[in-house]
Short mmCIF file of C-alpha atoms in Angstrom, two decimals:
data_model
loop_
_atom_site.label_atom_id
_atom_site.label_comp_id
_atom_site.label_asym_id
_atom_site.label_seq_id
_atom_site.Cartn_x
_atom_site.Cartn_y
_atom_site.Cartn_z
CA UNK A 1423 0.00 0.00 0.00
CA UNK A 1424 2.89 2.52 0.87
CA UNK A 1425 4.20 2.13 -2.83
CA UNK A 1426 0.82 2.37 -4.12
CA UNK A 1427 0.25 5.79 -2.30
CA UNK A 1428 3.90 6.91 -3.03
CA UNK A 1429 3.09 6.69 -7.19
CA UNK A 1430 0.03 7.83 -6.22
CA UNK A 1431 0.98 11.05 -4.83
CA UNK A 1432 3.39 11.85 -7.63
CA UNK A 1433 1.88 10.75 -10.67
CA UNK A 1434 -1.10 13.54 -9.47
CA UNK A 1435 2.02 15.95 -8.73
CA UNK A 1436 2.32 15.23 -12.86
CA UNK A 1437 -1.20 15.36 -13.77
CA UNK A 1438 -1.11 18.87 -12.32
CA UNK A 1439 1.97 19.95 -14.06
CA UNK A 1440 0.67 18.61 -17.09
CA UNK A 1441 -3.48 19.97 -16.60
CA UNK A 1442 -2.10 23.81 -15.73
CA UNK A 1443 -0.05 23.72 -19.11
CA UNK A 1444 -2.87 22.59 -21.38
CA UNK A 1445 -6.16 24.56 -22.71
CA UNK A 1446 -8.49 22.50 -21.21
CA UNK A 1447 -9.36 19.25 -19.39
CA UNK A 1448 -12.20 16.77 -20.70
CA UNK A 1449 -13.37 14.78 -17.92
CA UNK A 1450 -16.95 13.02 -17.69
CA UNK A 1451 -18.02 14.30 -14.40
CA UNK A 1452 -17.82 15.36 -10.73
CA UNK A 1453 -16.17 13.23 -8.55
CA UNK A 1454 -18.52 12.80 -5.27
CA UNK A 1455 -19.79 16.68 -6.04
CA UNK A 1456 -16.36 17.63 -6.75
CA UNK A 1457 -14.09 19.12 -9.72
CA UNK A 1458 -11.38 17.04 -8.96
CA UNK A 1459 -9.21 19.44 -11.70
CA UNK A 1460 -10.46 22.77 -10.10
CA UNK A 1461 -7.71 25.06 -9.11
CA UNK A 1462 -5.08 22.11 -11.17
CA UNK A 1463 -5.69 23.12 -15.03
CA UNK A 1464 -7.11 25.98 -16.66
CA UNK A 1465 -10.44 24.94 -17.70
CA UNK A 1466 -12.58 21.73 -17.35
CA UNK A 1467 -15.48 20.87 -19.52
CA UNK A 1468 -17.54 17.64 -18.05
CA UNK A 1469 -18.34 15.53 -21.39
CA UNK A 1470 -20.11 12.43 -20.55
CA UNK A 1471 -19.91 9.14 -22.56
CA UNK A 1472 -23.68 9.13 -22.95
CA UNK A 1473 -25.58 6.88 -25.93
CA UNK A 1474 -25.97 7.77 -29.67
CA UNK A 1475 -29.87 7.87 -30.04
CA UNK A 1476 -29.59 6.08 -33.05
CA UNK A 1477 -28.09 3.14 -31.48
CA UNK A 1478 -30.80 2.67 -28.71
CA UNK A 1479 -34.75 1.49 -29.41
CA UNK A 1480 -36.76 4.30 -28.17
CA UNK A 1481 -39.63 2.94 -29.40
CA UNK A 1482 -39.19 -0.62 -27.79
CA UNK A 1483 -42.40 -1.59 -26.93
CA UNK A 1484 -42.02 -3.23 -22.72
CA UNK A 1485 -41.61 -6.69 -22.79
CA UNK A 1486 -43.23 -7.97 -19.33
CA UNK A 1487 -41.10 -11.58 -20.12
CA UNK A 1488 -39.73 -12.40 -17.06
CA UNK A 1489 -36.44 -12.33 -18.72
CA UNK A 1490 -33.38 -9.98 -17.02
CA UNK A 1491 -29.76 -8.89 -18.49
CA UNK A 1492 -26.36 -8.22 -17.34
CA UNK A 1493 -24.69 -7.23 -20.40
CA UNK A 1494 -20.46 -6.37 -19.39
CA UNK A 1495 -17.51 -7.50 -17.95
CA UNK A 1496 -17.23 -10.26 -15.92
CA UNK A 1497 -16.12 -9.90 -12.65
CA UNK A 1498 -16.06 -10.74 -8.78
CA UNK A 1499 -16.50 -6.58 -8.39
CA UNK A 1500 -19.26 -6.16 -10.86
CA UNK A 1501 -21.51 -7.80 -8.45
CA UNK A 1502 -21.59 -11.01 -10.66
CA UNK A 1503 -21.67 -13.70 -8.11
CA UNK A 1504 -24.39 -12.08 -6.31
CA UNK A 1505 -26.45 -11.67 -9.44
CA UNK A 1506 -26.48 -15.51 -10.03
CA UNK A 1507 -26.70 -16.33 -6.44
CA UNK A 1508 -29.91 -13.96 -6.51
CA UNK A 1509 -30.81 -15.97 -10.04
CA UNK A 1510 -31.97 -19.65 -8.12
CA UNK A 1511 -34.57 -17.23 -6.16
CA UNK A 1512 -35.79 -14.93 -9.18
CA UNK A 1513 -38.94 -16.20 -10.62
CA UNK A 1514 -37.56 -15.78 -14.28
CA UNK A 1515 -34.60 -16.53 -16.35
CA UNK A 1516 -30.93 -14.12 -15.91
CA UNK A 1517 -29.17 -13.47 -19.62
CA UNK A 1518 -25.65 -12.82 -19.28
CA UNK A 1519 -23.34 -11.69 -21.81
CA UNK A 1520 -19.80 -10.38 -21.97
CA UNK A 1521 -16.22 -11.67 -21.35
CA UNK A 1522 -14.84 -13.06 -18.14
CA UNK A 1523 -11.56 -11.42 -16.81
CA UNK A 1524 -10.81 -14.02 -15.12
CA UNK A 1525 -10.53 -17.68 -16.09
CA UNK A 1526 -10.31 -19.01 -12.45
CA UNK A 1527 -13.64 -17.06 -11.43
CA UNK A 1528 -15.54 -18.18 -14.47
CA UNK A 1529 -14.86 -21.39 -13.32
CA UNK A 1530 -15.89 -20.67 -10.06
CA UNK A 1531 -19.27 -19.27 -11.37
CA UNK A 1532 -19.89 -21.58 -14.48
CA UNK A 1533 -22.17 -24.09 -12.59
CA UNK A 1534 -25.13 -21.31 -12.57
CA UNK A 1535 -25.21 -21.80 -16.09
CA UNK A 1536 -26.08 -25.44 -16.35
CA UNK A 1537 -29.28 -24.56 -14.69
CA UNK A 1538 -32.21 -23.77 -16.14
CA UNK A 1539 -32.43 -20.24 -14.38
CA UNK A 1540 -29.64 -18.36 -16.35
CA UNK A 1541 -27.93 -18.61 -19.87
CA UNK A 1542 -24.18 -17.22 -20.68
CA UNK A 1543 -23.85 -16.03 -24.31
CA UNK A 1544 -20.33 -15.35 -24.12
CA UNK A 1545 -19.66 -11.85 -25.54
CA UNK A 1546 -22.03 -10.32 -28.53
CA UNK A 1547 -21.59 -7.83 -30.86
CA UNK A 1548 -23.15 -4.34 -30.22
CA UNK A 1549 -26.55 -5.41 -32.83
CA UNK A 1550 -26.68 -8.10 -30.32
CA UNK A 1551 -25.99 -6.61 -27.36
CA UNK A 1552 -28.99 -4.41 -27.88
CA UNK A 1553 -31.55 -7.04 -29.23
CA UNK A 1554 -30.28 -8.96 -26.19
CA UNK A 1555 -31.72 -5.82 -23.77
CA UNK A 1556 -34.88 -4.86 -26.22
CA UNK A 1557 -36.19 -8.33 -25.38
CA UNK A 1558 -35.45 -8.53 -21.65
CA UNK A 1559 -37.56 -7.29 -18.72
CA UNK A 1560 -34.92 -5.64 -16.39
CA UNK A 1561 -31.76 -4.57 -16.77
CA UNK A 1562 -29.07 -5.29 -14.08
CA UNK A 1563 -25.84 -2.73 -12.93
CA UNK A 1564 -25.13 -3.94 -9.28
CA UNK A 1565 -21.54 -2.89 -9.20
CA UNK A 1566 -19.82 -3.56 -5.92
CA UNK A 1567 -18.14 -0.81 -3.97
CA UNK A 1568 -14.98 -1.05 -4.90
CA UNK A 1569 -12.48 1.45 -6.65
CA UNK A 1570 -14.01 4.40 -8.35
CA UNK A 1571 -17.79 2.73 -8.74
CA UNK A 1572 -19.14 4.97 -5.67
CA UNK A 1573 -17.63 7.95 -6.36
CA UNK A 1574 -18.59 9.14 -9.61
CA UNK A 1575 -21.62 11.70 -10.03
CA UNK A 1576 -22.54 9.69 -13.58
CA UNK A 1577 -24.34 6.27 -14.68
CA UNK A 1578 -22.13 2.80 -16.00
CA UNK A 1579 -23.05 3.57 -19.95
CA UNK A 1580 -24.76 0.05 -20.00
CA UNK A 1581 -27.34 1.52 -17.38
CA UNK A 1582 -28.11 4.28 -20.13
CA UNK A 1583 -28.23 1.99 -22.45
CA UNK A 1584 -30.94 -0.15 -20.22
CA UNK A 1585 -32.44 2.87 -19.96
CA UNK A 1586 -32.85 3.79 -23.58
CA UNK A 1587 -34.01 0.42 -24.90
CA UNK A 1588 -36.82 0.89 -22.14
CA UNK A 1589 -36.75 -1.94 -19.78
CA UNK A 1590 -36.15 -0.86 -15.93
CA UNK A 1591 -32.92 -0.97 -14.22
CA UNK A 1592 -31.75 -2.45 -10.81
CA UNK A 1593 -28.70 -0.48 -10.35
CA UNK A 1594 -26.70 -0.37 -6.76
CA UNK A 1595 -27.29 2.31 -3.93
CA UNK A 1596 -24.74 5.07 -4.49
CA UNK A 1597 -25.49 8.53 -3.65
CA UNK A 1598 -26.01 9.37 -7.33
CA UNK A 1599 -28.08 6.63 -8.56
CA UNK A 1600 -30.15 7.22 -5.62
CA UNK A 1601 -30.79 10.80 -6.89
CA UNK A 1602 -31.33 10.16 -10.29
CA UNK A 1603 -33.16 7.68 -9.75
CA UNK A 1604 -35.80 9.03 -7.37
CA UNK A 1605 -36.04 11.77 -10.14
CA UNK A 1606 -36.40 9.81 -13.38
CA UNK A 1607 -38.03 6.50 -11.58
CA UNK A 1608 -36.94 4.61 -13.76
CA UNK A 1609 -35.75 1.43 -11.77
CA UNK A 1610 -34.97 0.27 -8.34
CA UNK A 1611 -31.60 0.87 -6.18
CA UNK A 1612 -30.54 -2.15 -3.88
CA UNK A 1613 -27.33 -3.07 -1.97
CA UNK A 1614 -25.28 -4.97 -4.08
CA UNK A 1615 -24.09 -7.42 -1.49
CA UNK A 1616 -27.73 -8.19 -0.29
CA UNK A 1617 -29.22 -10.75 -2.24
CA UNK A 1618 -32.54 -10.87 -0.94
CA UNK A 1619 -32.76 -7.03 -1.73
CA UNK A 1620 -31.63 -8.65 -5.84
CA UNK A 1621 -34.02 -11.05 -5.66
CA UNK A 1622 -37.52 -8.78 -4.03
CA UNK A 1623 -36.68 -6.10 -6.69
CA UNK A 1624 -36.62 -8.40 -9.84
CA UNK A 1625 -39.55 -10.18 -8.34
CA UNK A 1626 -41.43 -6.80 -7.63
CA UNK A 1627 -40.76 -5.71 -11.51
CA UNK A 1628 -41.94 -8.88 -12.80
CA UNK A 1629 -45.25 -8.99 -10.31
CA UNK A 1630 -46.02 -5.15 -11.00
CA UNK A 1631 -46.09 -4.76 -15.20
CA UNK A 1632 -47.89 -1.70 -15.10
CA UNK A 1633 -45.52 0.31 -12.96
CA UNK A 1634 -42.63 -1.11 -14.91
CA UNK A 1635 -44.04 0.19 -17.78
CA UNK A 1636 -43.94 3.35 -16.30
CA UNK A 1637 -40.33 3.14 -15.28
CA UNK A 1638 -39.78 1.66 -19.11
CA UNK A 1639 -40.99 4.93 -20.28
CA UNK A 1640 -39.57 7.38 -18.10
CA UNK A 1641 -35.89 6.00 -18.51
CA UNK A 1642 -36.70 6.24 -22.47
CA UNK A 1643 -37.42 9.88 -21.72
CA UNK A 1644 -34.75 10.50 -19.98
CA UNK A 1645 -32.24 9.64 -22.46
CA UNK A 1646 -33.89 10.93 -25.23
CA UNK A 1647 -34.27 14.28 -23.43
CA UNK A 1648 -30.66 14.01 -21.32
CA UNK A 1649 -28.69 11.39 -21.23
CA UNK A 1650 -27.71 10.85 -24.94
CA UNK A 1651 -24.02 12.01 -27.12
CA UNK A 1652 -26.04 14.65 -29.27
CA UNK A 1653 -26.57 16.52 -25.66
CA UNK A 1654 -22.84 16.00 -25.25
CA UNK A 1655 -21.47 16.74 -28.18
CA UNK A 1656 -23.22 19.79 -28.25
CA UNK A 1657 -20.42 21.15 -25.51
CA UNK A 1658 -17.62 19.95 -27.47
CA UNK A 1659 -18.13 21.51 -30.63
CA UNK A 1660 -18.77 24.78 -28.47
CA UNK A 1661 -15.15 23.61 -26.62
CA UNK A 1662 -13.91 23.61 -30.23
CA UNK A 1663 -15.08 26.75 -31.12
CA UNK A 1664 -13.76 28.51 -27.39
CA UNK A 1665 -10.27 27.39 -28.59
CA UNK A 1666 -9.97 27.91 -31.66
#
């Protein structure tokens, strides 16, 4: 840990020297309500990696299928073994895709797949990735706190793109999912290291199709009005323009 700090400390000693000599700094967003660059680089412009509208289904009609995703890497600190822990209780059928970092853990995690309650598809393409959410009930971001996860004021881009193919999200309970998300209503938050929390808020989407529509429809809306690249790129080109 003591080596870890030391680079630590200098390599942000560089980062400074570096950020104060430069026009501008892109970063995506706030760190816990902070601009982790104020007072270390001229200017910083927040430019998120939001969605291209084109490339989410805004018109997805709700799918009440008892079907739920996890489309993304595969890790320990993604919240993946709770997911298919939670899947033996969840009264439908978990679709993973993506690629496991980790040979050891896959093996660790493999046997949920030989049962009939979830299905690995190894990793898609991006047409598939998206069919994969159109046609699933819930979408699922319970990222563990670990590392930066907790920290940042700004959704995983998968959630967004949950969002914008309009099936609810479960996403886990940090401070600014838990704002957003009591604004937009769009899914539920849970602790990511309580299963029975996983398993009552799948459960409640599946047994309550009418308010899920409602949370289908108001994450649409918020990407198409928010959370989407053409809102984003809109302060770049004006970046652009400032410097040139």
């Amino acid at each position: 840990f003591f080596l870890k700090d030391v680079i630590a400390k200098f390599y942000k000693i560089y980062e400074t020297f570096v950020a104060k000599r430069i026009d501008c700094v892109i970063f995506p967003c706030t760190i816990e309500g902070k601009n982790i660059f104020e007072g270390r680089s001229k200017r910083t412009v927040f430019i998120d990696n939001y969605p291209l509208l084109h490339e989410v289904n805004l018109h997805n009609s709700y799918k009440n299928n008892h079907s739920y995703c996890y489309v993304g890497s595969l890790t320990q600190d993604r919240g993946i073994s709770n997911l298919l822990a939670a899947s033996c209780r969840i009264n439908g059928k978990f679709k993973v895709a993506g690629r496991f970092v980790d040979v050891e853990y896959k093996k660790q995690v493999e046997g949920y797949f030989a049962t009939d309650k979830a299905d690995y598809f190894g990793f898609l393409d991006r047409k598939k990735v998206m069919k994969l959410i159109e046609n699933s009930s819930v979408g699922m971001s319970t990222l563990l706190e670990v590392g930066q996860y907790y920290k940042t004021d700004n959704f995983p881009t998968k959630v967004l793109e949950y969002m914008g193919n309009g099936i609810p999200v479960i996403i886990s309970k940090y401070p600014f999912a838990l704002k957003k998300f009591e604004e937009i209503q769009c899914g539920i938050c849970v602790d990511p290291n309580n299963i029975d929390e996983i398993v009552n808020a799948v459960n409640y989407i599946f047994d309550h199709p009418v308010e899920a529509k409602k949370m289908s429809d108001n994450g649409k809306k918020a990407v198409k009005e928010i959370f989407n690249w053409e809102q984003q790129e809109i302060k770049l080109i004006k970046l652009y323009e400032d410097l040139i």
